């Protein structure tokens, strides 16, 4: 007989319990649909890259999950009553990853100095009215504009508005940010394989709340079905932009959560006011013929929300009490009054990308079929997204072009304003009279009057067929049940918000 002491039993039991209890993970792996175009965060205003840039860099101002403007590197701001200047105060406790302290010189360099030094930056297009930046102290900067710019504060939270280090970038022999990023953000880049994997380590000296996870790995997986397969197999902990067709299957799996949420991507048809669409009745007939709920169901499993104006639901400029009806009978009536019908259809061209965003080609093909049923014959053609601006500039876009605009701020000037202003490189609508209305709205300084004005313009644009709003897109996210994250209205999935329960 073997004598086993009580102490030995207890020790053995404790060892079993400890062996069976998995330690809390210190990291996570995310499946992401596309790589950054380079690690310089000012160079390209790419919406999908913002969540990745925000791991390493901080914006001047930020947005909360509901898209309200919040402090970040800028702790306080004051827009002058005439909107001709904006004063900002910077935090005094922020250092870059190389140890340099953040100052107003870095702010001035980011938003004005880089462009004047001949460096390429999409920020130059975001700040066409920016004339000068004063730096009366190390923590204060005053932006001066050539005309009223009431959207200035929200522009500090918009695409590419990350503050970068002037001294480090101008030092002799300095490495370019595109390959050697130096930010103030919650993580530092620890490893990078182009179009492969991004590895990040927590910034232990971060000025804000430290992320829960010490390490993050981001696997770039372009194919939607492959991202779904990766999270199903457990190779990743969270996958972004999972196709609607896979969501129900993954939601039924134990240990996984599948969530589809509308984001700030507007899917629309950019329209021209000439050629086959010169008659406004034909443009309106084309709009009334589109069953947006059917498009949402087919491509997004019903999660995408139909739009009647160029504003996202839940944002300040949304016109929630206005619905542009799906009415194919009215479409036929409008076409008949203009001398057209199924026997004598209107002939137009419809351009679309194929694979630029979820379901783009399928949406365009479905619209062409809906149009055919009322008397609009659309010749479908595929274009590359990178060629869109060139085609628009050369006046080669067809009557209708399927397009998606992601405006993470939800501000109408950066959404409808960009889509309808004839001076904008993305606007296909070249009505200069309407353009004057857009230009006038850009200088309205009273907040309430500004939003009322934009709502009126958005509705007018729909009623004259200046654009055909289709859907507020939805993003599918699948994650392990024990991995939580913060859901942002604009679709950001931020690694710094991940935490295991």
mmCIF file of C-alpha atoms in Angstrom, residues 100-424:
data_model
loop_
_atom_site.group_PDB
_atom_site.id
_atom_site.type_symbol
_atom_site.label_atom_id
_atom_site.label_comp_id
_atom_site.label_asym_id
_atom_site.label_seq_id
_atom_site.Cartn_x
_atom_site.Cartn_y
_atom_site.Cartn_z
ATOM 1 C CA UNK A 100 11.364 62.441 -30.326
ATOM 2 C CA UNK A 101 8.762 64.573 -28.590
ATOM 3 C CA UNK A 102 5.702 65.653 -30.581
ATOM 4 C CA UNK A 103 5.528 69.414 -31.197
ATOM 5 C CA UNK A 104 3.653 71.970 -33.274
ATOM 6 C CA UNK A 105 6.521 71.838 -35.792
ATOM 7 C CA UNK A 106 5.507 68.256 -36.614
ATOM 8 C CA UNK A 107 1.890 69.363 -37.046
ATOM 9 C CA UNK A 108 2.911 72.172 -39.425
ATOM 10 C CA UNK A 109 5.245 69.867 -41.343
ATOM 11 C CA UNK A 110 2.530 67.234 -41.779
ATOM 12 C CA UNK A 111 -0.260 69.461 -43.061
ATOM 13 C CA UNK A 112 1.700 72.127 -44.936
ATOM 14 C CA UNK A 113 5.475 71.640 -44.929
ATOM 15 C CA UNK A 114 5.601 68.315 -46.748
ATOM 16 C CA UNK A 115 3.681 69.605 -49.751
ATOM 17 C CA UNK A 116 5.738 72.810 -49.899
ATOM 18 C CA UNK A 117 8.916 70.736 -49.739
ATOM 19 C CA UNK A 118 7.775 68.930 -52.880
ATOM 20 C CA UNK A 119 6.810 65.680 -51.147
ATOM 21 C CA UNK A 120 3.756 63.896 -52.523
ATOM 22 C CA UNK A 121 0.842 63.768 -50.121
ATOM 23 C CA UNK A 122 -2.913 63.328 -50.493
ATOM 24 C CA UNK A 123 -3.262 65.840 -47.660
ATOM 25 C CA UNK A 124 -2.570 68.592 -50.186
ATOM 26 C CA UNK A 125 -5.878 67.777 -51.906
ATOM 27 C CA UNK A 126 -7.680 67.740 -48.546
ATOM 28 C CA UNK A 127 -6.485 71.230 -47.621
ATOM 29 C CA UNK A 128 -6.669 73.376 -50.791
ATOM 30 C CA UNK A 129 -7.523 76.495 -48.777
ATOM 31 C CA UNK A 130 -4.712 76.105 -46.235
ATOM 32 C CA UNK A 131 -2.432 79.147 -46.577
ATOM 33 C CA UNK A 132 -0.276 79.252 -43.457
ATOM 34 C CA UNK A 133 0.246 77.565 -40.072
ATOM 35 C CA UNK A 134 1.517 79.633 -37.141
ATOM 36 C CA UNK A 135 3.314 77.865 -34.288
ATOM 37 C CA UNK A 136 3.387 80.354 -31.388
ATOM 38 C CA UNK A 137 4.446 77.596 -28.985
ATOM 39 C CA UNK A 138 5.528 73.971 -29.001
ATOM 40 C CA UNK A 139 1.971 72.863 -28.248
ATOM 41 C CA UNK A 140 -0.109 75.387 -30.192
ATOM 42 C CA UNK A 141 -0.677 75.764 -33.929
ATOM 43 C CA UNK A 142 -2.983 78.138 -35.815
ATOM 44 C CA UNK A 143 -4.148 77.152 -39.302
ATOM 45 C CA UNK A 144 -5.085 80.037 -41.619
ATOM 46 C CA UNK A 145 -7.306 79.548 -44.698
ATOM 47 C CA UNK A 146 -7.837 81.499 -47.904
ATOM 48 C CA UNK A 147 -11.587 81.133 -47.490
ATOM 49 C CA UNK A 148 -14.065 79.887 -44.879
ATOM 50 C CA UNK A 149 -13.492 76.209 -44.062
ATOM 51 C CA UNK A 150 -16.116 75.082 -41.524
ATOM 52 C CA UNK A 151 -15.168 71.452 -42.158
ATOM 53 C CA UNK A 152 -11.587 72.054 -40.942
ATOM 54 C CA UNK A 153 -11.935 70.213 -37.599
ATOM 55 C CA UNK A 154 -13.412 67.075 -39.160
ATOM 56 C CA UNK A 155 -10.727 67.142 -41.867
ATOM 57 C CA UNK A 156 -8.178 66.634 -39.056
ATOM 58 C CA UNK A 157 -9.834 63.255 -38.434
ATOM 59 C CA UNK A 158 -10.297 62.326 -42.086
ATOM 60 C CA UNK A 159 -8.296 60.087 -44.387
ATOM 61 C CA UNK A 160 -4.488 60.422 -44.235
ATOM 62 C CA UNK A 161 -4.552 63.001 -41.396
ATOM 63 C CA UNK A 162 -1.828 61.340 -39.316
ATOM 64 C CA UNK A 163 0.927 63.457 -37.760
ATOM 65 C CA UNK A 164 4.458 62.460 -38.793
ATOM 66 C CA UNK A 165 7.897 63.442 -37.371
ATOM 67 C CA UNK A 166 9.619 66.310 -39.149
ATOM 68 C CA UNK A 167 13.076 65.926 -37.605
ATOM 69 C CA UNK A 168 13.276 62.185 -38.243
ATOM 70 C CA UNK A 169 12.176 62.619 -41.856
ATOM 71 C CA UNK A 170 14.664 65.408 -42.580
ATOM 72 C CA UNK A 171 17.680 63.901 -40.797
ATOM 73 C CA UNK A 172 20.672 63.051 -43.029
ATOM 74 C CA UNK A 173 20.351 59.493 -44.262
ATOM 75 C CA UNK A 174 16.814 59.170 -42.906
ATOM 76 C CA UNK A 175 14.852 56.157 -44.074
ATOM 77 C CA UNK A 176 11.540 56.961 -45.799
ATOM 78 C CA UNK A 177 8.371 56.439 -43.784
ATOM 79 C CA UNK A 178 7.051 54.217 -46.563
ATOM 80 C CA UNK A 179 9.474 51.487 -45.487
ATOM 81 C CA UNK A 180 10.457 52.518 -41.949
ATOM 82 C CA UNK A 181 7.393 53.972 -40.216
ATOM 83 C CA UNK A 182 7.834 56.196 -37.161
ATOM 84 C CA UNK A 183 4.581 57.181 -35.527
ATOM 85 C CA UNK A 184 3.130 57.941 -32.119
ATOM 86 C CA UNK A 185 0.596 55.099 -32.232
ATOM 87 C CA UNK A 186 -0.216 52.174 -29.931
ATOM 88 C CA UNK A 187 1.926 49.665 -31.861
ATOM 89 C CA UNK A 188 5.310 49.555 -33.561
ATOM 90 C CA UNK A 189 6.036 47.667 -36.750
ATOM 91 C CA UNK A 190 8.078 44.563 -35.875
ATOM 92 C CA UNK A 191 7.957 42.712 -39.182
ATOM 93 C CA UNK A 192 6.526 43.154 -42.644
ATOM 94 C CA UNK A 193 6.187 40.959 -45.710
ATOM 95 C CA UNK A 194 4.720 42.821 -48.687
ATOM 96 C CA UNK A 195 1.248 41.417 -49.485
ATOM 97 C CA UNK A 196 1.901 38.760 -46.858
ATOM 98 C CA UNK A 197 2.005 39.460 -43.122
ATOM 99 C CA UNK A 198 2.269 42.483 -40.835
ATOM 100 C CA UNK A 199 3.643 41.922 -37.323
ATOM 101 C CA UNK A 200 3.255 44.552 -34.608
ATOM 102 C CA UNK A 201 4.488 44.909 -31.026
ATOM 103 C CA UNK A 202 2.769 47.070 -28.434
ATOM 104 C CA UNK A 203 4.227 50.538 -27.832
ATOM 105 C CA UNK A 204 4.868 50.381 -24.085
ATOM 106 C CA UNK A 205 5.413 54.171 -23.997
ATOM 107 C CA UNK A 206 2.075 54.969 -25.635
ATOM 108 C CA UNK A 207 0.491 58.203 -24.414
ATOM 109 C CA UNK A 208 -3.065 56.833 -24.442
ATOM 110 C CA UNK A 209 -4.697 53.675 -23.052
ATOM 111 C CA UNK A 210 -2.389 50.777 -23.785
ATOM 112 C CA UNK A 211 -3.850 47.999 -25.969
ATOM 113 C CA UNK A 212 -4.731 44.757 -24.170
ATOM 114 C CA UNK A 213 -2.793 42.646 -26.659
ATOM 115 C CA UNK A 214 0.981 42.743 -26.728
ATOM 116 C CA UNK A 215 1.298 41.396 -30.276
ATOM 117 C CA UNK A 216 -0.772 41.552 -33.440
ATOM 118 C CA UNK A 217 -0.307 39.655 -36.671
ATOM 119 C CA UNK A 218 -2.234 40.701 -39.769
ATOM 120 C CA UNK A 219 -2.403 38.249 -42.649
ATOM 121 C CA UNK A 220 -3.181 39.867 -46.016
ATOM 122 C CA UNK A 221 -5.690 37.540 -47.708
ATOM 123 C CA UNK A 222 -7.236 39.093 -50.800
ATOM 124 C CA UNK A 223 -9.768 36.398 -51.678
ATOM 125 C CA UNK A 224 -12.966 36.691 -49.569
ATOM 126 C CA UNK A 225 -13.587 32.949 -49.548
ATOM 127 C CA UNK A 226 -10.022 32.365 -48.357
ATOM 128 C CA UNK A 227 -10.539 34.746 -45.409
ATOM 129 C CA UNK A 228 -13.680 32.823 -44.474
ATOM 130 C CA UNK A 229 -11.784 29.537 -44.698
ATOM 131 C CA UNK A 230 -8.938 30.882 -42.549
ATOM 132 C CA UNK A 231 -11.217 31.848 -39.648
ATOM 133 C CA UNK A 232 -13.195 28.605 -39.969
ATOM 134 C CA UNK A 233 -9.995 26.565 -39.731
ATOM 135 C CA UNK A 234 -8.765 28.585 -36.736
ATOM 136 C CA UNK A 235 -5.705 29.923 -38.552
ATOM 137 C CA UNK A 236 -6.836 33.467 -37.737
ATOM 138 C CA UNK A 237 -8.821 34.859 -34.802
ATOM 139 C CA UNK A 238 -10.795 37.490 -36.714
ATOM 140 C CA UNK A 239 -11.566 38.000 -40.412
ATOM 141 C CA UNK A 240 -12.768 41.217 -42.067
ATOM 142 C CA UNK A 241 -15.009 41.566 -45.142
ATOM 143 C CA UNK A 242 -16.287 38.010 -45.057
ATOM 144 C CA UNK A 243 -18.754 37.418 -47.921
ATOM 145 C CA UNK A 244 -22.453 37.232 -47.098
ATOM 146 C CA UNK A 245 -22.640 33.728 -48.562
ATOM 147 C CA UNK A 246 -20.316 32.428 -45.820
ATOM 148 C CA UNK A 247 -21.752 34.329 -42.859
ATOM 149 C CA UNK A 248 -24.652 31.981 -41.976
ATOM 150 C CA UNK A 249 -22.413 28.922 -42.152
ATOM 151 C CA UNK A 250 -19.767 30.469 -39.912
ATOM 152 C CA UNK A 251 -22.330 31.842 -37.458
ATOM 153 C CA UNK A 252 -23.552 28.288 -36.843
ATOM 154 C CA UNK A 253 -20.089 27.066 -35.877
ATOM 155 C CA UNK A 254 -19.345 26.688 -32.159
ATOM 156 C CA UNK A 255 -16.768 29.161 -30.941
ATOM 157 C CA UNK A 256 -17.385 31.732 -33.699
ATOM 158 C CA UNK A 257 -19.441 34.916 -33.933
ATOM 159 C CA UNK A 258 -20.467 36.362 -37.313
ATOM 160 C CA UNK A 259 -21.608 39.990 -37.431
ATOM 161 C CA UNK A 260 -22.641 42.074 -40.418
ATOM 162 C CA UNK A 261 -22.944 45.823 -39.834
ATOM 163 C CA UNK A 262 -23.649 48.761 -42.179
ATOM 164 C CA UNK A 263 -20.642 51.047 -42.609
ATOM 165 C CA UNK A 264 -19.948 54.409 -44.241
ATOM 166 C CA UNK A 265 -19.345 53.100 -47.749
ATOM 167 C CA UNK A 266 -21.905 54.538 -50.187
ATOM 168 C CA UNK A 267 -22.564 52.472 -53.297
ATOM 169 C CA UNK A 268 -24.060 54.620 -56.047
ATOM 170 C CA UNK A 269 -24.306 55.248 -59.741
ATOM 171 C CA UNK A 270 -22.355 58.272 -60.881
ATOM 172 C CA UNK A 271 -24.403 59.853 -63.673
ATOM 173 C CA UNK A 272 -23.799 62.295 -66.489
ATOM 174 C CA UNK A 273 -26.221 64.982 -67.621
ATOM 175 C CA UNK A 274 -25.686 64.425 -71.343
ATOM 176 C CA UNK A 275 -25.629 61.687 -73.988
ATOM 177 C CA UNK A 276 -28.297 59.072 -73.270
ATOM 178 C CA UNK A 277 -28.982 60.654 -69.871
ATOM 179 C CA UNK A 278 -29.530 64.216 -71.149
ATOM 180 C CA UNK A 279 -33.272 63.916 -70.452
ATOM 181 C CA UNK A 280 -33.865 64.134 -66.661
ATOM 182 C CA UNK A 281 -36.964 61.942 -67.038
ATOM 183 C CA UNK A 282 -34.749 59.111 -68.284
ATOM 184 C CA UNK A 283 -32.372 59.500 -65.337
ATOM 185 C CA UNK A 284 -35.321 59.363 -62.915
ATOM 186 C CA UNK A 285 -36.801 56.375 -64.761
ATOM 187 C CA UNK A 286 -33.472 54.591 -64.342
ATOM 188 C CA UNK A 287 -33.569 55.278 -60.602
ATOM 189 C CA UNK A 288 -37.194 54.205 -60.071
ATOM 190 C CA UNK A 289 -36.452 50.899 -61.843
ATOM 191 C CA UNK A 290 -33.838 49.732 -59.314
ATOM 192 C CA UNK A 291 -34.956 47.372 -56.537
ATOM 193 C CA UNK A 292 -32.377 48.248 -53.872
ATOM 194 C CA UNK A 293 -33.709 45.787 -51.301
ATOM 195 C CA UNK A 294 -33.218 42.979 -53.821
ATOM 196 C CA UNK A 295 -29.642 44.140 -54.455
ATOM 197 C CA UNK A 296 -28.954 44.157 -50.705
ATOM 198 C CA UNK A 297 -30.388 40.682 -50.258
ATOM 199 C CA UNK A 298 -28.472 39.232 -53.179
ATOM 200 C CA UNK A 299 -25.061 40.699 -52.366
ATOM 201 C CA UNK A 300 -25.090 41.500 -48.633
ATOM 202 C CA UNK A 301 -27.633 39.044 -47.274
ATOM 203 C CA UNK A 302 -29.968 41.972 -46.609
ATOM 204 C CA UNK A 303 -27.526 43.776 -44.285
ATOM 205 C CA UNK A 304 -26.862 46.716 -46.632
ATOM 206 C CA UNK A 305 -29.319 49.601 -46.258
ATOM 207 C CA UNK A 306 -31.064 51.221 -49.267
ATOM 208 C CA UNK A 307 -30.170 54.888 -49.771
ATOM 209 C CA UNK A 308 -32.326 57.652 -51.231
ATOM 210 C CA UNK A 309 -29.750 60.457 -50.914
ATOM 211 C CA UNK A 310 -25.973 60.667 -50.807
ATOM 212 C CA UNK A 311 -25.739 60.425 -47.019
ATOM 213 C CA UNK A 312 -25.262 57.489 -44.707
ATOM 214 C CA UNK A 313 -28.006 56.544 -42.236
ATOM 215 C CA UNK A 314 -27.120 57.674 -38.724
ATOM 216 C CA UNK A 315 -24.936 60.590 -39.810
ATOM 217 C CA UNK A 316 -25.922 64.243 -39.191
ATOM 218 C CA UNK A 317 -26.790 65.011 -42.831
ATOM 219 C CA UNK A 318 -29.004 61.954 -43.377
ATOM 220 C CA UNK A 319 -32.506 62.677 -44.708
ATOM 221 C CA UNK A 320 -34.351 59.891 -42.949
ATOM 222 C CA UNK A 321 -37.889 61.051 -43.808
ATOM 223 C CA UNK A 322 -37.308 60.946 -47.586
ATOM 224 C CA UNK A 323 -37.624 57.778 -49.678
ATOM 225 C CA UNK A 324 -37.111 57.578 -53.424
ATOM 226 C CA UNK A 325 -39.531 54.832 -54.442
ATOM 227 C CA UNK A 326 -38.830 51.640 -56.323
ATOM 228 C CA UNK A 327 -41.578 51.948 -58.945
ATOM 229 C CA UNK A 328 -40.998 50.206 -62.294
ATOM 230 C CA UNK A 329 -44.473 51.251 -63.485
ATOM 231 C CA UNK A 330 -43.497 54.901 -63.029
ATOM 232 C CA UNK A 331 -40.237 54.168 -64.857
ATOM 233 C CA UNK A 332 -42.184 52.892 -67.868
ATOM 234 C CA UNK A 333 -44.468 55.945 -67.764
ATOM 235 C CA UNK A 334 -41.538 58.380 -67.656
ATOM 236 C CA UNK A 335 -39.819 56.567 -70.527
ATOM 237 C CA UNK A 336 -43.028 56.499 -72.583
ATOM 238 C CA UNK A 337 -43.450 60.268 -72.209
ATOM 239 C CA UNK A 338 -39.922 60.633 -73.604
ATOM 240 C CA UNK A 339 -40.693 58.313 -76.515
ATOM 241 C CA UNK A 340 -39.092 55.110 -75.237
ATOM 242 C CA UNK A 341 -40.158 51.679 -74.039
ATOM 243 C CA UNK A 342 -39.259 48.017 -74.262
ATOM 244 C CA UNK A 343 -39.900 48.041 -78.000
ATOM 245 C CA UNK A 344 -37.730 51.112 -78.453
ATOM 246 C CA UNK A 345 -35.336 51.204 -75.505
ATOM 247 C CA UNK A 346 -33.019 53.987 -74.420
ATOM 248 C CA UNK A 347 -29.487 52.853 -75.167
ATOM 249 C CA UNK A 348 -26.774 53.790 -72.662
ATOM 250 C CA UNK A 349 -23.509 52.453 -71.322
ATOM 251 C CA UNK A 350 -23.011 51.258 -67.747
ATOM 252 C CA UNK A 351 -19.479 50.952 -66.361
ATOM 253 C CA UNK A 352 -18.432 48.931 -63.329
ATOM 254 C CA UNK A 353 -15.364 47.596 -61.632
ATOM 255 C CA UNK A 354 -15.030 43.851 -61.059
ATOM 256 C CA UNK A 355 -13.674 42.907 -57.648
ATOM 257 C CA UNK A 356 -12.943 46.405 -56.346
ATOM 258 C CA UNK A 357 -15.605 46.004 -53.648
ATOM 259 C CA UNK A 358 -17.946 43.189 -52.633
ATOM 260 C CA UNK A 359 -20.413 42.314 -55.372
ATOM 261 C CA UNK A 360 -19.649 45.261 -57.677
ATOM 262 C CA UNK A 361 -20.011 43.363 -60.962
ATOM 263 C CA UNK A 362 -23.035 41.425 -59.708
ATOM 264 C CA UNK A 363 -24.763 44.678 -58.678
ATOM 265 C CA UNK A 364 -24.143 46.248 -62.096
ATOM 266 C CA UNK A 365 -25.369 43.173 -63.932
ATOM 267 C CA UNK A 366 -28.543 43.058 -61.805
ATOM 268 C CA UNK A 367 -29.220 46.752 -62.474
ATOM 269 C CA UNK A 368 -28.839 46.194 -66.213
ATOM 270 C CA UNK A 369 -31.466 43.441 -65.998
ATOM 271 C CA UNK A 370 -33.833 45.674 -63.991
ATOM 272 C CA UNK A 371 -33.422 48.412 -66.594
ATOM 273 C CA UNK A 372 -34.068 46.030 -69.469
ATOM 274 C CA UNK A 373 -37.434 45.167 -67.916
ATOM 275 C CA UNK A 374 -38.631 48.795 -68.248
ATOM 276 C CA UNK A 375 -37.023 49.858 -71.525
ATOM 277 C CA UNK A 376 -33.412 50.853 -70.851
ATOM 278 C CA UNK A 377 -30.792 48.850 -72.732
ATOM 279 C CA UNK A 378 -27.464 49.136 -70.926
ATOM 280 C CA UNK A 379 -24.217 47.982 -72.489
ATOM 281 C CA UNK A 380 -22.116 46.737 -69.565
ATOM 282 C CA UNK A 381 -18.392 47.465 -69.575
ATOM 283 C CA UNK A 382 -15.698 46.805 -66.982
ATOM 284 C CA UNK A 383 -13.215 49.513 -65.999
ATOM 285 C CA UNK A 384 -10.315 49.543 -63.548
ATOM 286 C CA UNK A 385 -10.807 51.644 -60.438
ATOM 287 C CA UNK A 386 -7.347 53.171 -60.881
ATOM 288 C CA UNK A 387 -8.439 54.471 -64.312
ATOM 289 C CA UNK A 388 -11.678 56.060 -63.089
ATOM 290 C CA UNK A 389 -10.255 59.542 -62.431
ATOM 291 C CA UNK A 390 -8.418 59.571 -65.773
ATOM 292 C CA UNK A 391 -11.569 58.557 -67.662
ATOM 293 C CA UNK A 392 -13.563 61.207 -65.816
ATOM 294 C CA UNK A 393 -10.984 63.897 -66.483
ATOM 295 C CA UNK A 394 -10.958 63.013 -70.205
ATOM 296 C CA UNK A 395 -14.791 63.030 -70.319
ATOM 297 C CA UNK A 396 -14.878 59.333 -71.272
ATOM 298 C CA UNK A 397 -17.089 57.993 -68.505
ATOM 299 C CA UNK A 398 -20.399 56.544 -69.738
ATOM 300 C CA UNK A 399 -23.878 57.707 -68.755
ATOM 301 C CA UNK A 400 -23.742 55.663 -65.537
ATOM 302 C CA UNK A 401 -20.810 54.276 -63.551
ATOM 303 C CA UNK A 402 -21.078 52.071 -60.475
ATOM 304 C CA UNK A 403 -18.956 53.633 -57.738
ATOM 305 C CA UNK A 404 -18.299 53.287 -54.016
ATOM 306 C CA UNK A 405 -17.223 56.182 -51.814
ATOM 307 C CA UNK A 406 -16.017 55.590 -48.282
ATOM 308 C CA UNK A 407 -16.258 58.759 -46.183
ATOM 309 C CA UNK A 408 -15.251 57.596 -42.661
ATOM 310 C CA UNK A 409 -16.176 60.926 -41.074
ATOM 311 C CA UNK A 410 -19.780 60.991 -42.299
ATOM 312 C CA UNK A 411 -19.416 64.740 -42.975
ATOM 313 C CA UNK A 412 -21.556 65.798 -45.981
ATOM 314 C CA UNK A 413 -18.929 68.066 -47.511
ATOM 315 C CA UNK A 414 -16.539 65.124 -47.742
ATOM 316 C CA UNK A 415 -19.303 62.849 -49.061
ATOM 317 C CA UNK A 416 -22.002 64.435 -51.211
ATOM 318 C CA UNK A 417 -19.782 67.472 -51.738
ATOM 319 C CA UNK A 418 -17.020 65.392 -53.317
ATOM 320 C CA UNK A 419 -19.476 63.389 -55.425
ATOM 321 C CA UNK A 420 -21.439 66.347 -56.828
ATOM 322 C CA UNK A 421 -18.900 69.166 -57.105
ATOM 323 C CA UNK A 422 -17.959 69.444 -60.808
ATOM 324 C CA UNK A 423 -14.464 70.545 -59.782
ATOM 325 C CA UNK A 424 -13.921 67.287 -57.875
#
